[in-house]
Amino acid sequence: MIVRKAGLATRCIHAGEINDANGSPHTPIYTTTTFKFDSTADLLDVVEGRKAGSLYTRYGLNPTIRALEEKLASIEGAEAAWAFSSGMGAEVALFLTHGRKGIVCIGDAYGGTMELLASQLPELGIPTHFLLGSELEGLKTFLQQGAGLVFLETPTNPTLEVLDIAAISATVHEYGALLAVDNTFASPVNQNPLELGADFVIHSATKYLGGHSDLTAGALMGSNHLLTPVWPWRKNLGTTIAPEIASLLMRSIRSLTVRVARQNATAQALAEAMAQHPKVARVLYPGLPGFPGHDVARKQMKGFGGMLTLEVKGGYEDAVRAVDRLKLFAIAPSLGGVESLTTMPVTTTHHGLAPAERARRGISDTMIRLSVGLEDAADLIADLEQALG
Ligand SMILES: *Cc1c(COP(=O)(O)O)cnc(C)c1O
């Protein structure tokens, strides 16, 4: 309880941790799939919900998983959290529980989210709608038609567009709908969507929460009454996190605030250096004063994040040449780890889109997305300069 009111760094370290009889400073890993009871009456107390207790790991009723979920809820200031085997696992369970009347997706979203919303959920008869960040006036029409869930990411991938969570949440709630924000890019260090009015926060914990490119996991945070009906979907989709991964993720979250603070600072330094570079046409980063989303970002974010996108001068071939020359930035389609990574949206996340659709979304052939790790800023800047030179 004291921990819930503490600062974020303290909560990242101490929230949820089990103090075991041996004095371990870390929550032990309960790899067990099932848990035994002294009597049938004791078992029924847990099965029928009269007593909290461990029962079966796929249900999430496992001490390591429950400890992680307390930490996850605490770091987003939520009443409750469910941990999943992946970020997509969290999204599917949310959409099947709360999206059946229709889902509106605002702005750009992760490729898997787009595939799910654009083709897979409509196959099940779930209506889905899409609006660019510049088409927000269309939101009311879909809400009037009965859409019950609005989904967005901010900052978006790969253009780092910043969407105004508080303003969108006000519109969504006017129509009795719910707002879910994918907070993967910002992390709870830089942005707290629930404080800004969102009903759900989703994380691909594979990214900043995990932070070391060594685990796949997801999280959904929100109020008890909205998360309770999601639980049976996770249970029977079978997308519960494994206890071993839950433990690894708890280990990682302990250093989240230190990692993200450094990633914010390094990304800002890279953005400022690249904005001066003769071979760079444009730097997309919410921390740059000239950037279109800068003012909203200053209002709703505590830091501007570790993701930035460069548009190089010339054509596709020039961008590929620069990417292929990078030595510290590895070419890999993920983000949020201690090691710096790079991808070109046109060859990875947005490869499947028709060129006209990419253009409509503001994604060009010369964009290079950077996920800034924990290396020295000077080394990363030198790497970019040699690659562009
Ligand atoms: C990676 C990612 C996802 C999907 O997460 P997985 O853990 O790979 O399932 C969802 N949203 C965003 C913004 C992501 O970057």
Short mmCIF file of N, CA, C and O and ligand atoms in Angstrom, two decimals, residues 85-91 109-113 151 153 155 157 182-185 202-207 215-218 333-335 369, ligand 1:
data_model
loop_
_atom_site.label_atom_id
_atom_site.label_comp_id
_atom_site.label_asym_id
_atom_site.label_seq_id
_atom_site.Cartn_x
_atom_site.Cartn_y
_atom_site.Cartn_z
N SER A 85 1.24 -13.62 -22.91
CA SER A 85 2.41 -14.20 -23.55
C SER A 85 3.00 -13.30 -24.63
O SER A 85 4.10 -13.53 -25.09
N SER A 86 2.26 -12.26 -25.04
CA SER A 86 2.78 -11.28 -26.02
C SER A 86 1.89 -10.05 -26.02
O SER A 86 0.77 -10.09 -25.47
N GLY A 87 2.36 -9.00 -26.63
CA GLY A 87 1.54 -7.80 -26.79
C GLY A 87 0.29 -8.11 -27.61
O GLY A 87 -0.81 -7.64 -27.28
N MET A 88 0.43 -8.90 -28.67
CA MET A 88 -0.73 -9.26 -29.49
C MET A 88 -1.73 -10.08 -28.68
O MET A 88 -2.94 -9.96 -28.88
N GLY A 89 -1.24 -10.91 -27.77
CA GLY A 89 -2.14 -11.68 -26.90
C GLY A 89 -3.04 -10.74 -26.09
O GLY A 89 -4.24 -10.99 -25.94
N ALA A 90 -2.45 -9.66 -25.59
CA ALA A 90 -3.22 -8.68 -24.81
C ALA A 90 -4.26 -7.99 -25.70
O ALA A 90 -5.41 -7.80 -25.31
N GLU A 91 -3.85 -7.65 -26.92
CA GLU A 91 -4.78 -6.95 -27.82
C GLU A 91 -5.96 -7.83 -28.21
O GLU A 91 -7.11 -7.39 -28.21
N ALA A 109 -0.75 2.16 -36.61
CA ALA A 109 -0.60 1.17 -35.53
C ALA A 109 0.36 0.09 -35.97
O ALA A 109 0.67 -0.06 -37.15
N TYR A 110 0.80 -0.68 -35.00
CA TYR A 110 1.70 -1.82 -35.21
C TYR A 110 1.12 -2.75 -36.29
O TYR A 110 -0.10 -2.93 -36.37
N GLY A 111 1.98 -3.36 -37.09
CA GLY A 111 1.54 -4.19 -38.22
C GLY A 111 0.58 -5.31 -37.83
O GLY A 111 -0.42 -5.54 -38.50
N GLY A 112 0.87 -6.00 -36.74
CA GLY A 112 0.00 -7.09 -36.29
C GLY A 112 -1.37 -6.58 -35.87
O GLY A 112 -2.40 -7.20 -36.15
N THR A 113 -1.39 -5.41 -35.23
CA THR A 113 -2.66 -4.79 -34.83
C THR A 113 -3.48 -4.46 -36.07
O THR A 113 -4.69 -4.70 -36.13
N PHE A 151 -9.15 2.64 -30.28
CA PHE A 151 -7.78 2.20 -30.03
C PHE A 151 -6.81 3.16 -30.70
O PHE A 151 -7.03 3.59 -31.84
N GLU A 153 -2.28 4.34 -30.75
CA GLU A 153 -0.92 4.35 -30.24
C GLU A 153 -0.46 5.80 -30.27
O GLU A 153 -0.79 6.52 -31.21
N PRO A 155 3.37 7.97 -29.01
CA PRO A 155 3.64 8.35 -30.41
C PRO A 155 3.51 7.13 -31.33
O PRO A 155 3.73 6.00 -30.90
N ASN A 157 4.05 4.68 -34.80
CA ASN A 157 5.14 4.05 -35.54
C ASN A 157 4.86 4.19 -37.03
O ASN A 157 3.80 3.78 -37.47
N ASP A 182 -2.23 2.02 -26.69
CA ASP A 182 -1.01 1.20 -26.73
C ASP A 182 0.15 2.12 -26.33
O ASP A 182 0.52 3.02 -27.08
N ASN A 183 0.66 1.89 -25.12
CA ASN A 183 1.69 2.79 -24.55
C ASN A 183 3.10 2.22 -24.72
O ASN A 183 4.02 2.63 -24.02
N THR A 184 3.26 1.29 -25.67
CA THR A 184 4.54 0.61 -25.85
C THR A 184 5.68 1.58 -26.16
O THR A 184 6.76 1.49 -25.56
N PHE A 185 5.45 2.52 -27.08
CA PHE A 185 6.53 3.43 -27.51
C PHE A 185 6.94 4.39 -26.39
O PHE A 185 8.12 4.70 -26.26
N ILE A 202 -2.27 -0.77 -23.02
CA ILE A 202 -1.71 -2.02 -23.55
C ILE A 202 -0.20 -1.83 -23.69
O ILE A 202 0.26 -0.75 -24.07
N HIS A 203 0.55 -2.88 -23.36
CA HIS A 203 1.99 -2.85 -23.62
C HIS A 203 2.42 -4.10 -24.36
O HIS A 203 2.03 -5.21 -23.99
N SER A 204 3.25 -3.92 -25.37
CA SER A 204 4.10 -5.01 -25.79
C SER A 204 5.27 -4.93 -24.83
O SER A 204 6.18 -4.11 -25.00
N ALA A 205 5.26 -5.79 -23.80
CA ALA A 205 6.33 -5.79 -22.80
C ALA A 205 7.63 -6.32 -23.39
O ALA A 205 8.69 -6.25 -22.77
N THR A 206 7.53 -6.84 -24.61
CA THR A 206 8.68 -7.29 -25.40
C THR A 206 9.65 -6.13 -25.64
O THR A 206 10.84 -6.35 -25.88
N LYS A 207 9.15 -4.89 -25.57
CA LYS A 207 9.93 -3.72 -25.94
C LYS A 207 10.55 -3.07 -24.69
O LYS A 207 11.43 -3.65 -24.10
N LEU A 215 12.89 -11.30 -24.23
CA LEU A 215 11.64 -11.92 -23.79
C LEU A 215 10.48 -11.38 -24.61
O LEU A 215 10.54 -10.27 -25.13
N THR A 216 9.43 -12.19 -24.74
CA THR A 216 8.19 -11.79 -25.43
C THR A 216 7.06 -11.83 -24.40
O THR A 216 6.85 -12.87 -23.77
N ALA A 217 6.37 -10.70 -24.24
CA ALA A 217 5.29 -10.63 -23.25
C ALA A 217 4.41 -9.43 -23.54
O ALA A 217 4.78 -8.54 -24.30
N GLY A 218 3.23 -9.45 -22.92
CA GLY A 218 2.30 -8.33 -23.09
C GLY A 218 1.58 -8.03 -21.80
O GLY A 218 1.60 -8.84 -20.86
N PRO A 333 13.87 -5.79 -36.62
CA PRO A 333 12.53 -5.20 -36.46
C PRO A 333 12.00 -5.28 -35.03
O PRO A 333 11.02 -5.95 -34.78
N SER A 334 12.64 -4.63 -34.10
CA SER A 334 12.05 -4.49 -32.76
C SER A 334 12.55 -3.18 -32.18
O SER A 334 13.13 -2.35 -32.90
N LEU A 335 12.33 -2.96 -30.90
CA LEU A 335 12.68 -1.67 -30.29
C LEU A 335 12.69 -1.82 -28.78
O LEU A 335 12.24 -2.81 -28.23
N ARG A 369 14.01 4.24 -39.23
CA ARG A 369 13.55 4.31 -37.84
C ARG A 369 14.68 3.84 -36.92
O ARG A 369 15.29 2.81 -37.18
C1 LIG B 1 5.73 -4.98 -30.92
C2 LIG B 1 4.48 -4.21 -30.74
C3 LIG B 1 3.25 -4.86 -30.55
C4 LIG B 1 3.13 -6.37 -30.54
O1 LIG B 1 3.79 -6.90 -29.46
P1 LIG B 1 4.35 -8.43 -29.38
O2 LIG B 1 4.88 -8.49 -27.99
O3 LIG B 1 5.37 -8.60 -30.45
O4 LIG B 1 3.15 -9.30 -29.60
C5 LIG B 1 2.14 -4.07 -30.34
N1 LIG B 1 2.20 -2.72 -30.35
C6 LIG B 1 3.37 -2.08 -30.55
C7 LIG B 1 3.37 -0.58 -30.55
C8 LIG B 1 4.54 -2.79 -30.76
O5 LIG B 1 5.69 -2.13 -30.98
#
